[in-house]
PDB file of C-alpha atoms in Angstrom:
ATOM      1  CA  MET A   1     103.222 -69.165 -61.130  1.00 55.00           C
ATOM      2  CA  ASN A   2      99.733 -68.453 -62.698  1.00 55.00           C
ATOM      3  CA  MET A   3      97.340 -65.643 -61.123  1.00 58.00           C
ATOM      4  CA  PRO A   4      94.526 -67.789 -59.656  1.00 57.00           C
ATOM      5  CA  ASN A   5      91.364 -67.427 -61.824  1.00 55.00           C
ATOM      6  CA  ARG A   6      89.325 -65.300 -59.843  1.00 48.00           C
ATOM      7  CA  ASN A   7      91.683 -62.503 -60.227  1.00 62.00           C
ATOM      8  CA  ARG A   8      91.867 -63.305 -64.010  1.00 61.00           C
ATOM      9  CA  SER A   9      88.504 -62.804 -64.620  1.00 59.00           C
ATOM     10  CA  GLU A  10      88.369 -59.683 -62.468  1.00 67.00           C
ATOM     11  CA  ILE A  11      90.931 -58.731 -64.959  1.00 80.00           C
ATOM     12  CA  SER A  12      89.200 -59.182 -67.732  1.00 65.00           C
ATOM     13  CA  GLU A  13      85.936 -57.778 -66.718  1.00 74.00           C
ATOM     14  CA  HIS A  14      86.697 -54.738 -66.133  1.00 83.00           C
ATOM     15  CA  TYR A  15      89.559 -55.041 -68.283  1.00 90.00           C
ATOM     16  CA  PRO A  16      88.742 -57.072 -71.487  1.00 83.00           C
ATOM     17  CA  GLY A  17      91.639 -57.827 -73.802  1.00 86.00           C
ATOM     18  CA  VAL A  18      94.203 -57.647 -70.830  1.00 92.00           C
ATOM     19  CA  SER A  19      96.405 -60.638 -70.018  1.00 92.00           C
ATOM     20  CA  CYS A  20      98.615 -60.892 -66.781  1.00 94.00           C
ATOM     21  CA  HIS A  21     101.443 -63.195 -66.358  1.00 94.00           C
ATOM     22  CA  TRP A  22     104.217 -63.573 -64.085  1.00 95.00           C
ATOM     23  CA  ASP A  23     107.050 -62.295 -63.544  1.00 96.00           C
ATOM     24  CA  SER A  24     109.689 -64.346 -61.898  1.00 96.00           C
ATOM     25  CA  VAL A  25     112.733 -61.524 -62.534  1.00 96.00           C
ATOM     26  CA  HIS A  26     110.603 -59.415 -60.749  1.00 96.00           C
ATOM     27  CA  ASN A  27     108.847 -61.272 -58.724  1.00 97.00           C
ATOM     28  CA  VAL A  28     104.879 -59.692 -59.523  1.00 96.00           C
ATOM     29  CA  TYR A  29     102.092 -60.125 -61.811  1.00 96.00           C
ATOM     30  CA  ALA A  30     102.751 -57.766 -65.396  1.00 97.00           C
ATOM     31  CA  VAL A  31     100.316 -57.271 -66.372  1.00 97.00           C
ATOM     32  CA  ARG A  32      99.847 -56.598 -70.120  1.00 95.00           C
ATOM     33  CA  VAL A  33      98.712 -53.237 -71.760  1.00 96.00           C
ATOM     34  CA  LEU A  34      98.337 -53.226 -75.436  1.00 92.00           C
ATOM     35  CA  PRO A  35      97.758 -49.817 -78.154  1.00 90.00           C
ATOM     36  CA  GLY A  36      94.698 -49.021 -77.352  1.00 89.00           C
ATOM     37  CA  GLN A  37      94.271 -50.363 -74.118  1.00 93.00           C
ATOM     38  CA  TYR A  38      94.306 -49.234 -70.685  1.00 96.00           C
ATOM     39  CA  TYR A  39      94.883 -50.806 -66.507  1.00 97.00           C
ATOM     40  CA  VAL A  40      94.630 -49.765 -62.565  1.00 97.00           C
ATOM     41  CA  THR A  41      95.472 -51.530 -60.170  1.00 97.00           C
ATOM     42  CA  ASP A  42      95.932 -51.013 -56.397  1.00 96.00           C
ATOM     43  CA  ARG A  43      98.116 -54.232 -55.559  1.00 96.00           C
ATOM     44  CA  SER A  44     102.070 -53.812 -54.663  1.00 96.00           C
ATOM     45  CA  ASP A  45     102.081 -57.278 -56.581  1.00 96.00           C
ATOM     46  CA  GLN A  46     101.001 -55.919 -59.843  1.00 97.00           C
ATOM     47  CA  MET A  47     103.913 -54.160 -62.165  1.00 98.00           C
ATOM     48  CA  ILE A  48     102.119 -52.982 -65.777  1.00 98.00           C
ATOM     49  CA  SER A  49     103.717 -52.831 -69.026  1.00 97.00           C
ATOM     50  CA  THR A  50     103.365 -51.906 -71.899  1.00 96.00           C
ATOM     51  CA  VAL A  51     106.362 -51.233 -75.019  1.00 94.00           C
ATOM     52  CA  LEU A  52     106.063 -48.604 -77.412  1.00 94.00           C
ATOM     53  CA  GLY A  53     107.369 -47.165 -80.987  1.00 91.00           C
ATOM     54  CA  SER A  54     105.133 -43.654 -81.786  1.00 91.00           C
ATOM     55  CA  CYS A  55     102.579 -45.035 -79.448  1.00 93.00           C
ATOM     56  CA  ILE A  56     102.423 -42.751 -75.877  1.00 96.00           C
ATOM     57  CA  ALA A  57     102.110 -44.449 -72.283  1.00 97.00           C
ATOM     58  CA  ALA A  58     100.755 -42.131 -69.930  1.00 98.00           C
ATOM     59  CA  CYS A  59     101.636 -43.397 -66.471  1.00 98.00           C
ATOM     60  CA  ILE A  60      99.855 -41.588 -63.349  1.00 98.00           C
ATOM     61  CA  ARG A  61      98.796 -42.240 -60.023  1.00 98.00           C
ATOM     62  CA  ASP A  62      97.552 -40.957 -57.015  1.00 98.00           C
ATOM     63  CA  PRO A  63     100.932 -41.829 -54.427  1.00 98.00           C
ATOM     64  CA  GLU A  64      98.708 -40.997 -51.086  1.00 98.00           C
ATOM     65  CA  ILE A  65      96.797 -43.843 -51.605  1.00 97.00           C
ATOM     66  CA  GLY A  66      98.831 -46.165 -53.213  1.00 97.00           C
ATOM     67  CA  VAL A  67      95.728 -45.438 -56.896  1.00 98.00           C
ATOM     68  CA  GLY A  68      97.821 -45.726 -60.242  1.00 98.00           C
ATOM     69  CA  GLY A  69      97.416 -47.299 -64.393  1.00 98.00           C
ATOM     70  CA  LEU A  70      99.448 -46.793 -67.072  1.00 98.00           C
ATOM     71  CA  ASN A  71      97.515 -46.220 -70.756  1.00 97.00           C
ATOM     72  CA  HIS A  72      98.475 -47.262 -74.251  1.00 95.00           C
ATOM     73  CA  PHE A  73      97.227 -44.471 -77.304  1.00 93.00           C
ATOM     74  CA  MET A  74      97.739 -43.523 -80.296  1.00 89.00           C
ATOM     75  CA  LEU A  75      96.130 -40.667 -82.624  1.00 85.00           C
ATOM     76  CA  PRO A  76      94.953 -42.293 -85.955  1.00 71.00           C
ATOM     77  CA  GLY A  77      96.341 -39.331 -87.708  1.00 61.00           C
ATOM     78  CA  GLY A  78      95.466 -35.958 -89.066  1.00 52.00           C
ATOM     79  CA  ASP A  79      96.052 -32.946 -87.699  1.00 52.00           C
ATOM     80  CA  VAL A  80      96.508 -33.054 -83.811  1.00 48.00           C
ATOM     81  CA  ALA A  81      95.785 -28.671 -83.890  1.00 50.00           C
ATOM     82  CA  ALA A  82      93.046 -28.898 -85.785  1.00 46.00           C
ATOM     83  CA  ASP A  83      91.588 -31.940 -86.354  1.00 52.00           C
ATOM     84  CA  GLY A  84      89.512 -32.857 -83.544  1.00 57.00           C
ATOM     85  CA  VAL A  85      88.634 -36.483 -84.903  1.00 58.00           C
ATOM     86  CA  ALA A  86      92.210 -37.505 -84.555  1.00 63.00           C
ATOM     87  CA  ALA A  87      92.218 -36.202 -80.982  1.00 67.00           C
ATOM     88  CA  ARG A  88      89.790 -37.718 -79.025  1.00 75.00           C
ATOM     89  CA  TYR A  89      90.853 -40.373 -79.451  1.00 84.00           C
ATOM     90  CA  GLY A  90      93.833 -39.354 -77.109  1.00 90.00           C
ATOM     91  CA  ILE A  91      91.785 -37.829 -75.214  1.00 92.00           C
ATOM     92  CA  TYR A  92      89.508 -41.046 -74.080  1.00 91.00           C
ATOM     93  CA  ALA A  93      92.486 -42.707 -72.660  1.00 93.00           C
ATOM     94  CA  MET A  94      93.343 -40.777 -71.044  1.00 96.00           C
ATOM     95  CA  GLU A  95      90.322 -38.860 -69.738  1.00 94.00           C
ATOM     96  CA  HIS A  96      89.216 -43.496 -69.231  1.00 94.00           C
ATOM     97  CA  LEU A  97      92.525 -43.380 -66.877  1.00 97.00           C
ATOM     98  CA  ILE A  98      91.906 -40.894 -64.967  1.00 97.00           C
ATOM     99  CA  ASN A  99      88.100 -42.011 -64.131  1.00 96.00           C
ATOM    100  CA  ASP A 100      90.008 -45.450 -63.415  1.00 96.00           C
ATOM    101  CA  ILE A 101      91.957 -43.799 -61.106  1.00 98.00           C
ATOM    102  CA  ILE A 102      89.285 -41.462 -59.945  1.00 97.00           C
ATOM    103  CA  ARG A 103      86.612 -44.516 -59.186  1.00 97.00           C
ATOM    104  CA  ARG A 104      88.992 -46.325 -56.637  1.00 96.00           C
ATOM    105  CA  GLY A 105      89.232 -43.159 -54.561  1.00 97.00           C
ATOM    106  CA  GLY A 106      91.863 -40.364 -56.877  1.00 98.00           C
ATOM    107  CA  ASP A 107      92.334 -37.042 -55.882  1.00 98.00           C
ATOM    108  CA  LYS A 108      92.926 -34.928 -58.915  1.00 96.00           C
ATOM    109  CA  ARG A 109      94.959 -32.540 -57.703  1.00 96.00           C
ATOM    110  CA  ARG A 110      97.323 -34.983 -56.138  1.00 98.00           C
ATOM    111  CA  LEU A 111      98.229 -37.104 -59.772  1.00 98.00           C
ATOM    112  CA  GLU A 112     101.457 -37.819 -60.389  1.00 98.00           C
ATOM    113  CA  ILE A 113     101.886 -38.336 -64.421  1.00 98.00           C
ATOM    114  CA  LYS A 114     104.916 -39.415 -65.967  1.00 98.00           C
ATOM    115  CA  LEU A 115     104.509 -39.195 -69.747  1.00 98.00           C
ATOM    116  CA  PHE A 116     106.712 -42.082 -72.382  1.00 98.00           C
ATOM    117  CA  GLY A 117     106.726 -43.449 -76.253  1.00 96.00           C
ATOM    118  CA  GLY A 118     106.169 -41.251 -79.110  1.00 94.00           C
ATOM    119  CA  GLY A 119     109.579 -42.540 -81.510  1.00 92.00           C
ATOM    120  CA  LYS A 120     110.257 -42.018 -84.600  1.00 88.00           C
ATOM    121  CA  ILE A 121     111.338 -45.352 -84.575  1.00 79.00           C
ATOM    122  CA  MET A 122     111.592 -45.953 -89.187  1.00 71.00           C
ATOM    123  CA  ARG A 123     112.999 -43.381 -91.346  1.00 67.00           C
ATOM    124  CA  GLY A 124     110.517 -42.055 -94.379  1.00 60.00           C
ATOM    125  CA  LEU A 125     107.807 -42.016 -92.157  1.00 63.00           C
ATOM    126  CA  THR A 126     105.104 -39.147 -90.679  1.00 73.00           C
ATOM    127  CA  ASP A 127     106.455 -38.661 -87.615  1.00 84.00           C
ATOM    128  CA  ILE A 128     103.503 -39.843 -85.728  1.00 87.00           C
ATOM    129  CA  GLY A 129     105.447 -39.876 -82.405  1.00 91.00           C
ATOM    130  CA  ALA A 130     105.251 -36.084 -82.803  1.00 93.00           C
ATOM    131  CA  LYS A 131     101.831 -35.301 -83.009  1.00 92.00           C
ATOM    132  CA  ASN A 132     101.389 -37.750 -80.301  1.00 93.00           C
ATOM    133  CA  ILE A 133     103.933 -35.661 -77.940  1.00 96.00           C
ATOM    134  CA  LYS A 134     101.613 -32.860 -78.806  1.00 94.00           C
ATOM    135  CA  PHE A 135      99.172 -34.021 -78.272  1.00 94.00           C
ATOM    136  CA  VAL A 136      99.656 -35.099 -74.790  1.00 96.00           C
ATOM    137  CA  ARG A 137     101.626 -32.429 -72.991  1.00 96.00           C
ATOM    138  CA  GLU A 138      98.838 -29.760 -74.991  1.00 95.00           C
ATOM    139  CA  PHE A 139      96.694 -32.181 -73.104  1.00 95.00           C
ATOM    140  CA  LEU A 140      97.980 -31.195 -69.655  1.00 97.00           C
ATOM    141  CA  SER A 141      98.381 -28.077 -69.810  1.00 97.00           C
ATOM    142  CA  VAL A 142      95.016 -26.970 -70.775  1.00 95.00           C
ATOM    143  CA  GLU A 143      93.618 -29.740 -67.968  1.00 95.00           C
ATOM    144  CA  GLY A 144      96.704 -28.258 -65.723  1.00 96.00           C
ATOM    145  CA  TYR A 145      98.114 -31.042 -64.336  1.00 97.00           C
ATOM    146  CA  PRO A 146     101.808 -31.138 -64.258  1.00 97.00           C
ATOM    147  CA  ILE A 147     104.252 -33.594 -65.610  1.00 98.00           C
ATOM    148  CA  ALA A 148     106.577 -35.884 -63.152  1.00 98.00           C
ATOM    149  CA  ALA A 149     108.809 -37.473 -65.459  1.00 97.00           C
ATOM    150  CA  ALA A 150     109.666 -38.464 -69.236  1.00 98.00           C
ATOM    151  CA  ASP A 151     111.103 -40.443 -71.325  1.00 97.00           C
ATOM    152  CA  LEU A 152     109.571 -38.823 -75.128  1.00 97.00           C
ATOM    153  CA  GLY A 153     110.679 -38.925 -78.604  1.00 94.00           C
ATOM    154  CA  GLU A 154     113.779 -39.615 -79.938  1.00 92.00           C
ATOM    155  CA  SER A 155     114.727 -42.779 -82.835  1.00 87.00           C
ATOM    156  CA  PHE A 156     114.242 -45.541 -80.588  1.00 87.00           C
ATOM    157  CA  SER A 157     110.817 -48.215 -79.515  1.00 92.00           C
ATOM    158  CA  ARG A 158     110.288 -48.769 -75.728  1.00 94.00           C
ATOM    159  CA  LYS A 159     109.858 -52.084 -72.788  1.00 95.00           C
ATOM    160  CA  VAL A 160     107.441 -49.564 -70.147  1.00 97.00           C
ATOM    161  CA  ASN A 161     107.533 -51.555 -66.980  1.00 98.00           C
ATOM    162  CA  TYR A 162     105.647 -49.424 -64.221  1.00 98.00           C
ATOM    163  CA  PHE A 163     104.799 -49.870 -60.100  1.00 98.00           C
ATOM    164  CA  PRO A 164     101.286 -48.150 -59.201  1.00 97.00           C
ATOM    165  CA  THR A 165     101.900 -47.922 -56.034  1.00 96.00           C
ATOM    166  CA  THR A 166     105.192 -46.726 -55.459  1.00 97.00           C
ATOM    167  CA  GLY A 167     105.499 -44.385 -58.848  1.00 97.00           C
ATOM    168  CA  GLN A 168     109.090 -46.993 -59.809  1.00 97.00           C
ATOM    169  CA  VAL A 169     108.690 -47.648 -64.090  1.00 98.00           C
ATOM    170  CA  LEU A 170     111.758 -49.280 -65.310  1.00 97.00           C
ATOM    171  CA  VAL A 171     112.517 -48.150 -69.435  1.00 96.00           C
ATOM    172  CA  LYS A 172     114.429 -49.970 -71.339  1.00 94.00           C
ATOM    173  CA  ARG A 173     115.512 -48.968 -74.963  1.00 91.00           C
ATOM    174  CA  LEU A 174     114.643 -51.420 -77.989  1.00 85.00           C
ATOM    175  CA  ARG A 175     117.222 -52.377 -80.414  1.00 71.00           C
ATOM    176  CA  SER A 176     115.894 -51.868 -84.724  1.00 63.00           C
ATOM    177  CA  LEU A 177     115.024 -55.406 -85.004  1.00 56.00           C
ATOM    178  CA  HIS A 178     112.281 -55.166 -82.310  1.00 65.00           C
ATOM    179  CA  ALA A 179     111.107 -51.258 -83.715  1.00 62.00           C
ATOM    180  CA  GLN A 180     110.733 -52.753 -87.263  1.00 64.00           C
ATOM    181  CA  GLN A 181     108.842 -55.248 -85.316  1.00 69.00           C
ATOM    182  CA  ILE A 182     106.162 -52.001 -82.991  1.00 71.00           C
ATOM    183  CA  ALA A 183     106.507 -49.926 -86.426  1.00 65.00           C
ATOM    184  CA  ARG A 184     104.182 -52.628 -88.137  1.00 68.00           C
ATOM    185  CA  GLU A 185     102.345 -53.535 -85.383  1.00 68.00           C
ATOM    186  CA  GLU A 186     101.700 -50.501 -85.142  1.00 67.00           C
ATOM    187  CA  THR A 187     101.044 -49.354 -88.526  1.00 66.00           C
ATOM    188  CA  ASP A 188      99.049 -51.875 -88.787  1.00 66.00           C
ATOM    189  CA  TYR A 189      97.004 -50.925 -85.270  1.00 64.00           C
ATOM    190  CA  GLY A 190      96.294 -47.432 -87.195  1.00 63.00           C
ATOM    191  CA  LYS A 191      94.749 -48.755 -90.518  1.00 62.00           C
ATOM    192  CA  THR A 192      92.044 -50.150 -87.229  1.00 67.00           C
ATOM    193  CA  LEU A 193      91.514 -46.498 -85.644  1.00 59.00           C
ATOM    194  CA  VAL A 194      90.817 -44.988 -89.146  1.00 51.00           C
ATOM    195  CA  GLU A 195      87.855 -47.190 -89.799  1.00 52.00           C
ATOM    196  CA  GLN A 196      85.906 -47.160 -85.995  1.00 52.00           C
ATOM    197  CA  PRO A 197      83.514 -44.914 -86.189  1.00 45.00           C
ATOM    198  CA  GLU A 198      84.065 -41.829 -82.985  1.00 46.00           C
ATOM    199  CA  TYR A 199      83.989 -42.652 -79.159  1.00 42.00           C
ATOM    200  CA  GLY A 200      81.525 -40.440 -77.490  1.00 44.00           C
ATOM    201  CA  ASP A 201      81.677 -37.946 -75.622  1.00 43.00           C
ATOM    202  CA  ILE A 202      84.224 -38.718 -71.750  1.00 37.00           C
ATOM    203  CA  GLU A 203      84.874 -35.826 -69.808  1.00 43.00           C
ATOM    204  CA  LEU A 204      86.232 -35.485 -66.535  1.00 42.00           C
ATOM    205  CA  PHE A 205      84.561 -35.460 -62.858  1.00 42.00           C
ATOM    206  CA  ASP A 206      85.859 -34.170 -60.417  1.00 43.00           C
TER     207      ASP A 206
END
């Protein structure tokens, strides 16, 4: 089943690069989020899907109004506590997702937050996943947001399917073959982050 063109154009207009297809297993439209992207919806016929290695995905929603979304981010490297450039990428990902939910009527006091990813999926590499986990936990602590659930770290990659209107999350731990491919993709993505200019300042609004 194909998504109506009007809905596809709305997704691509507001969330460039995000793709969507019909998922016959779950009987919903699956919106795929890649590294550096995020997506927010209030539709019960949509599921947000992503695959994580060392990256983090935050699944955030306002359960009272059924609006929520998912982001997929990775710090480009450096010391999370000392390197403001590195942390800026995570801040950008978290604040854009939260701000989009608030724009749609969400309330910061009601947000339900679940975290996934941050795996160390290749031996011998710097544990970027641990730095991503440290960043996101510190960010939420500083902003005063509790964590409702988390599946973080360890030595495997994950596929995450998130249903924002209900808050359900389905997590599948992937085999090492997938982990190697994901590690290569994340390494390439990390290189592009280092070459990009810094994002401008972003603030959470009420």
